Short mmCIF file of C-alpha atoms in Angstrom, two decimals:
data_model
loop_
_atom_site.label_atom_id
_atom_site.label_comp_id
_atom_site.label_asym_id
_atom_site.label_seq_id
_atom_site.Cartn_x
_atom_site.Cartn_y
_atom_site.Cartn_z
CA MET E 1 -2.70 3.96 20.50
CA LEU E 2 -4.64 5.20 17.48
CA LEU E 3 -2.67 5.15 14.21
CA CYS E 4 -3.62 6.62 10.83
CA ASP E 5 -2.22 6.14 7.34
CA VAL E 6 -3.43 9.09 5.25
CA GLY E 7 -3.59 7.85 1.66
CA ASN E 8 -4.62 9.39 -1.63
CA THR E 9 -8.21 8.11 -1.45
CA PHE E 10 -8.94 7.09 2.15
CA LEU E 11 -7.60 7.54 5.64
CA HIS E 12 -6.84 4.11 7.12
CA PHE E 13 -7.02 3.76 10.90
CA TYR E 14 -5.60 1.11 13.24
CA HIS E 15 -6.39 0.51 16.91
CA ASP E 16 -6.15 -2.64 19.04
CA GLY E 17 -5.87 -4.93 16.00
CA LYS E 18 -8.80 -3.36 14.16
CA ILE E 19 -8.50 -1.54 10.82
CA TRP E 20 -11.07 0.74 9.23
CA LYS E 21 -11.09 3.51 6.63
CA GLU E 22 -12.87 6.83 6.26
CA LYS E 23 -13.22 9.44 3.54
CA PRO E 24 -11.70 12.87 4.22
CA SER E 25 -15.06 14.59 3.65
CA ILE E 26 -16.71 12.57 6.44
CA LEU E 27 -13.76 12.91 8.79
CA SER E 28 -13.72 16.71 8.53
CA LYS E 29 -17.17 16.86 10.16
CA LYS E 30 -15.93 15.18 13.35
CA LYS E 31 -14.01 16.50 16.33
CA GLU E 32 -12.10 14.01 18.48
CA ASN E 33 -9.88 14.45 21.54
CA VAL E 34 -8.14 11.09 21.18
CA PRO E 35 -4.38 11.43 20.42
CA ILE E 36 -3.53 10.17 16.95
CA TYR E 37 -0.22 9.20 15.39
CA TYR E 38 -0.16 9.39 11.61
CA ILE E 39 1.74 9.41 8.34
CA SER E 40 0.49 11.15 5.19
CA VAL E 41 0.99 11.18 1.43
CA ASN E 42 -1.89 13.60 0.80
CA GLU E 43 -1.79 17.16 2.18
CA ARG E 44 -5.49 17.87 1.65
CA SER E 45 -6.60 14.74 3.51
CA GLU E 46 -4.01 15.43 6.19
CA ARG E 47 -5.61 18.84 6.82
CA CYS E 48 -8.96 17.10 7.35
CA LEU E 49 -7.32 14.83 9.93
CA LEU E 50 -5.70 17.74 11.75
CA ALA E 51 -9.02 19.57 11.81
CA SER E 52 -10.84 16.59 13.31
CA HIS E 53 -8.34 15.70 16.07
CA THR E 54 -6.95 18.10 18.65
CA TYR E 55 -3.71 16.16 19.22
CA CYS E 56 -1.86 14.74 16.19
CA VAL E 57 1.73 13.54 15.85
CA ASN E 58 3.34 13.05 12.43
CA VAL E 59 5.29 9.80 12.74
CA GLY E 60 6.95 10.30 9.35
CA GLU E 61 9.87 12.21 10.85
CA TYR E 62 10.64 9.25 13.14
CA ILE E 63 10.81 6.60 10.41
CA GLU E 64 14.38 6.00 9.30
CA ILE E 65 15.63 3.28 6.96
CA LYS E 66 18.97 2.85 5.23
CA SER E 67 18.42 3.53 1.54
CA GLU E 68 19.92 5.38 -1.43
CA TYR E 69 16.43 5.88 -2.91
CA LYS E 70 15.60 9.56 -3.34
CA GLY E 71 12.02 10.59 -2.56
CA LEU E 72 10.84 7.33 -1.03
CA GLY E 73 7.25 7.85 0.14
CA VAL E 74 6.59 7.74 3.86
CA ASP E 75 4.08 4.91 3.47
CA ARG E 76 6.72 2.82 1.71
CA LYS E 77 9.24 3.71 4.40
CA ALA E 78 6.83 2.56 7.08
CA ALA E 79 6.16 -0.79 5.38
CA CYS E 80 9.89 -1.36 4.80
CA ASN E 81 10.61 -0.44 8.42
CA ALA E 82 8.51 -3.43 9.49
CA ILE E 83 10.58 -5.96 7.50
CA ASP E 84 14.34 -6.67 7.64
CA GLU E 85 14.46 -9.25 4.85
CA GLY E 86 12.15 -9.76 1.87
CA VAL E 87 10.10 -8.04 -0.80
CA ILE E 88 7.27 -5.70 0.22
CA ILE E 89 4.39 -5.29 -2.24
CA ASP E 90 1.81 -2.63 -1.44
CA ALA E 91 -0.98 -3.19 -3.96
CA GLY E 92 -3.25 -0.16 -3.81
CA SER E 93 -4.04 2.68 -6.22
CA ALA E 94 -0.44 2.24 -7.31
CA ILE E 95 1.59 -0.91 -6.73
CA THR E 96 4.95 -0.39 -5.05
CA ILE E 97 7.57 -3.11 -4.84
CA ASP E 98 10.50 -2.66 -2.44
CA VAL E 99 13.35 -4.99 -1.57
CA MET E 100 14.82 -5.21 1.93
CA GLN E 101 18.01 -7.09 2.78
CA GLU E 102 19.49 -7.24 6.27
CA GLY E 103 17.57 -4.12 7.24
CA ILE E 104 18.74 -2.15 4.19
CA HIS E 105 16.42 -0.91 1.45
CA LEU E 106 18.01 -1.99 -1.85
CA GLY E 107 15.53 -0.09 -4.03
CA GLY E 108 12.12 -0.50 -5.56
CA TYR E 109 9.72 0.51 -8.31
CA ILE E 110 6.14 1.59 -8.96
CA MET E 111 3.45 0.18 -11.25
CA PRO E 112 -0.19 1.19 -11.87
CA GLY E 113 -2.73 -0.57 -9.67
CA LEU E 114 -5.60 -2.51 -11.23
CA ASN E 115 -8.03 0.42 -11.05
CA ALA E 116 -5.40 2.76 -12.49
CA TYR E 117 -4.76 0.28 -15.31
CA LYS E 118 -8.49 0.23 -16.10
CA LYS E 119 -8.71 4.05 -16.22
CA MET E 120 -5.57 4.27 -18.34
CA CYS E 121 -6.95 1.86 -20.96
CA ALA E 122 -10.32 3.64 -21.02
CA GLU E 123 -8.54 6.89 -21.88
CA ILE E 124 -6.94 5.24 -24.90
CA SER E 125 -10.26 4.21 -26.45
CA PRO E 126 -13.92 3.71 -25.41
CA THR E 127 -13.55 0.17 -26.72
CA LEU E 128 -11.05 -0.50 -23.96
CA ASP E 129 -13.31 0.80 -21.20
CA LYS E 130 -13.69 -2.60 -19.53
CA ASN E 131 -13.57 -3.89 -15.98
CA ILE E 132 -10.58 -5.90 -14.83
CA GLU E 133 -11.81 -9.45 -14.26
CA THR E 134 -9.76 -10.98 -11.45
CA GLY E 135 -11.00 -14.45 -12.35
CA VAL E 136 -9.52 -14.40 -15.85
CA ASN E 137 -7.70 -17.57 -16.94
CA LEU E 138 -3.99 -16.74 -16.87
CA SER E 139 -2.99 -20.06 -18.44
CA ALA E 140 -4.55 -19.48 -21.88
CA LEU E 141 -4.50 -16.63 -24.37
CA PRO E 142 -7.72 -14.54 -24.16
CA HIS E 143 -10.38 -14.43 -26.90
CA ASN E 144 -12.21 -11.22 -25.96
CA THR E 145 -11.27 -7.66 -25.04
CA THR E 146 -12.24 -7.82 -21.37
CA ASP E 147 -10.17 -10.93 -20.79
CA ALA E 148 -7.32 -9.52 -22.88
CA LEU E 149 -7.08 -6.38 -20.73
CA SER E 150 -7.45 -8.35 -17.51
CA PHE E 151 -4.82 -10.88 -18.60
CA GLY E 152 -2.36 -8.13 -19.56
CA ALA E 153 -2.80 -6.16 -16.35
CA ILE E 154 -2.72 -9.03 -13.86
CA LYS E 155 -0.09 -11.22 -15.47
CA SER E 156 2.33 -8.35 -16.09
CA ILE E 157 2.21 -7.46 -12.39
CA ILE E 158 2.67 -11.09 -11.31
CA LEU E 159 5.63 -11.63 -13.64
CA MET E 160 7.36 -8.43 -12.49
CA ILE E 161 7.03 -9.50 -8.86
CA LYS E 162 8.32 -13.00 -9.66
CA HIS E 163 11.30 -11.54 -11.51
CA THR E 164 12.13 -9.31 -8.54
CA SER E 165 11.52 -11.77 -5.74
CA GLN E 166 13.38 -14.83 -7.03
CA THR E 167 13.47 -16.92 -3.80
CA LYS E 168 12.88 -14.06 -1.36
CA LYS E 169 9.92 -14.02 0.99
CA LEU E 170 7.05 -11.80 -0.15
CA TYR E 171 5.00 -9.51 2.08
CA PHE E 172 1.78 -8.22 0.53
CA THR E 173 -0.37 -5.39 1.83
CA GLY E 174 -2.87 -2.91 0.37
CA GLY E 175 -6.36 -3.30 -1.05
CA ASP E 176 -5.38 -5.80 -3.77
CA GLY E 177 -2.59 -7.40 -1.76
CA LYS E 178 -4.63 -10.42 -0.70
CA PHE E 179 -5.59 -11.10 -4.33
CA PHE E 180 -2.00 -11.05 -5.62
CA ALA E 181 -0.58 -12.98 -2.65
CA ARG E 182 -2.47 -16.10 -3.71
CA PHE E 183 -0.26 -16.46 -6.80
CA PHE E 184 2.89 -16.99 -4.72
CA GLU E 185 3.81 -19.87 -2.41
CA ASN E 186 6.28 -17.84 -0.34
CA ALA E 187 3.83 -14.98 0.31
CA ILE E 188 2.34 -13.45 3.44
CA TYR E 189 -0.59 -11.05 3.35
CA ASP E 190 -0.47 -8.52 6.17
CA ASN E 191 -2.75 -5.49 6.02
CA THR E 192 -1.11 -4.09 9.17
CA LEU E 193 2.39 -3.85 7.67
CA VAL E 194 2.46 -0.03 7.45
CA PHE E 195 1.14 0.26 10.99
CA LYS E 196 3.74 -2.19 12.28
CA GLY E 197 6.44 -0.01 10.74
CA MET E 198 4.93 3.05 12.42
CA GLN E 199 4.78 1.27 15.79
CA LYS E 200 8.42 0.17 15.45
CA ALA E 201 9.48 3.77 14.83
CA LEU E 202 7.41 5.07 17.73
CA GLN E 203 8.89 2.53 20.14
CA LYS E 204 12.32 4.05 19.51
CA HIS E 205 11.26 7.67 19.98
CA ILE E 206 8.37 7.73 22.46
#
């Protein structure tokens, strides 16, 4: 079964344990007959997918979780659907943190991802147009602008997650998920989390 998570930047594919990504512009030039099951948070990229595959099924309508959250994105729903108990952190363009307890979604919040943080600071002033250094020392106060921005971005995210998680198990996914997972003892990095949630939903309906 070929699965696809249509994101804001890339389309992420999953098949037989393998994950790869493609840009919408490249995908639109292809034409495949393989059935594909997908979720989407980007209408333009979704149209490219539909144009490149003759048989597509939107799995979003099958994903159901108990939650009072209004407007929960389908990618977050899918990740939460894979976990009954714990905190799910999807660290991509944006960082989403969601809490699951006994199969119920208690709520969650959104923070800028590291690249978004960099762009945001650059818009404030050219002086702040610096790369985020993931190797910055988080145990000592910085003494230069690059380290100061990196320290502020990374440590603020870590502390928010620690405050939310308390003793709960943490499940990281997304492009920067592996990086952030290393700061927590009770963390699991699983880049297939969204796809597992999709598969779980499909098993109930197909």
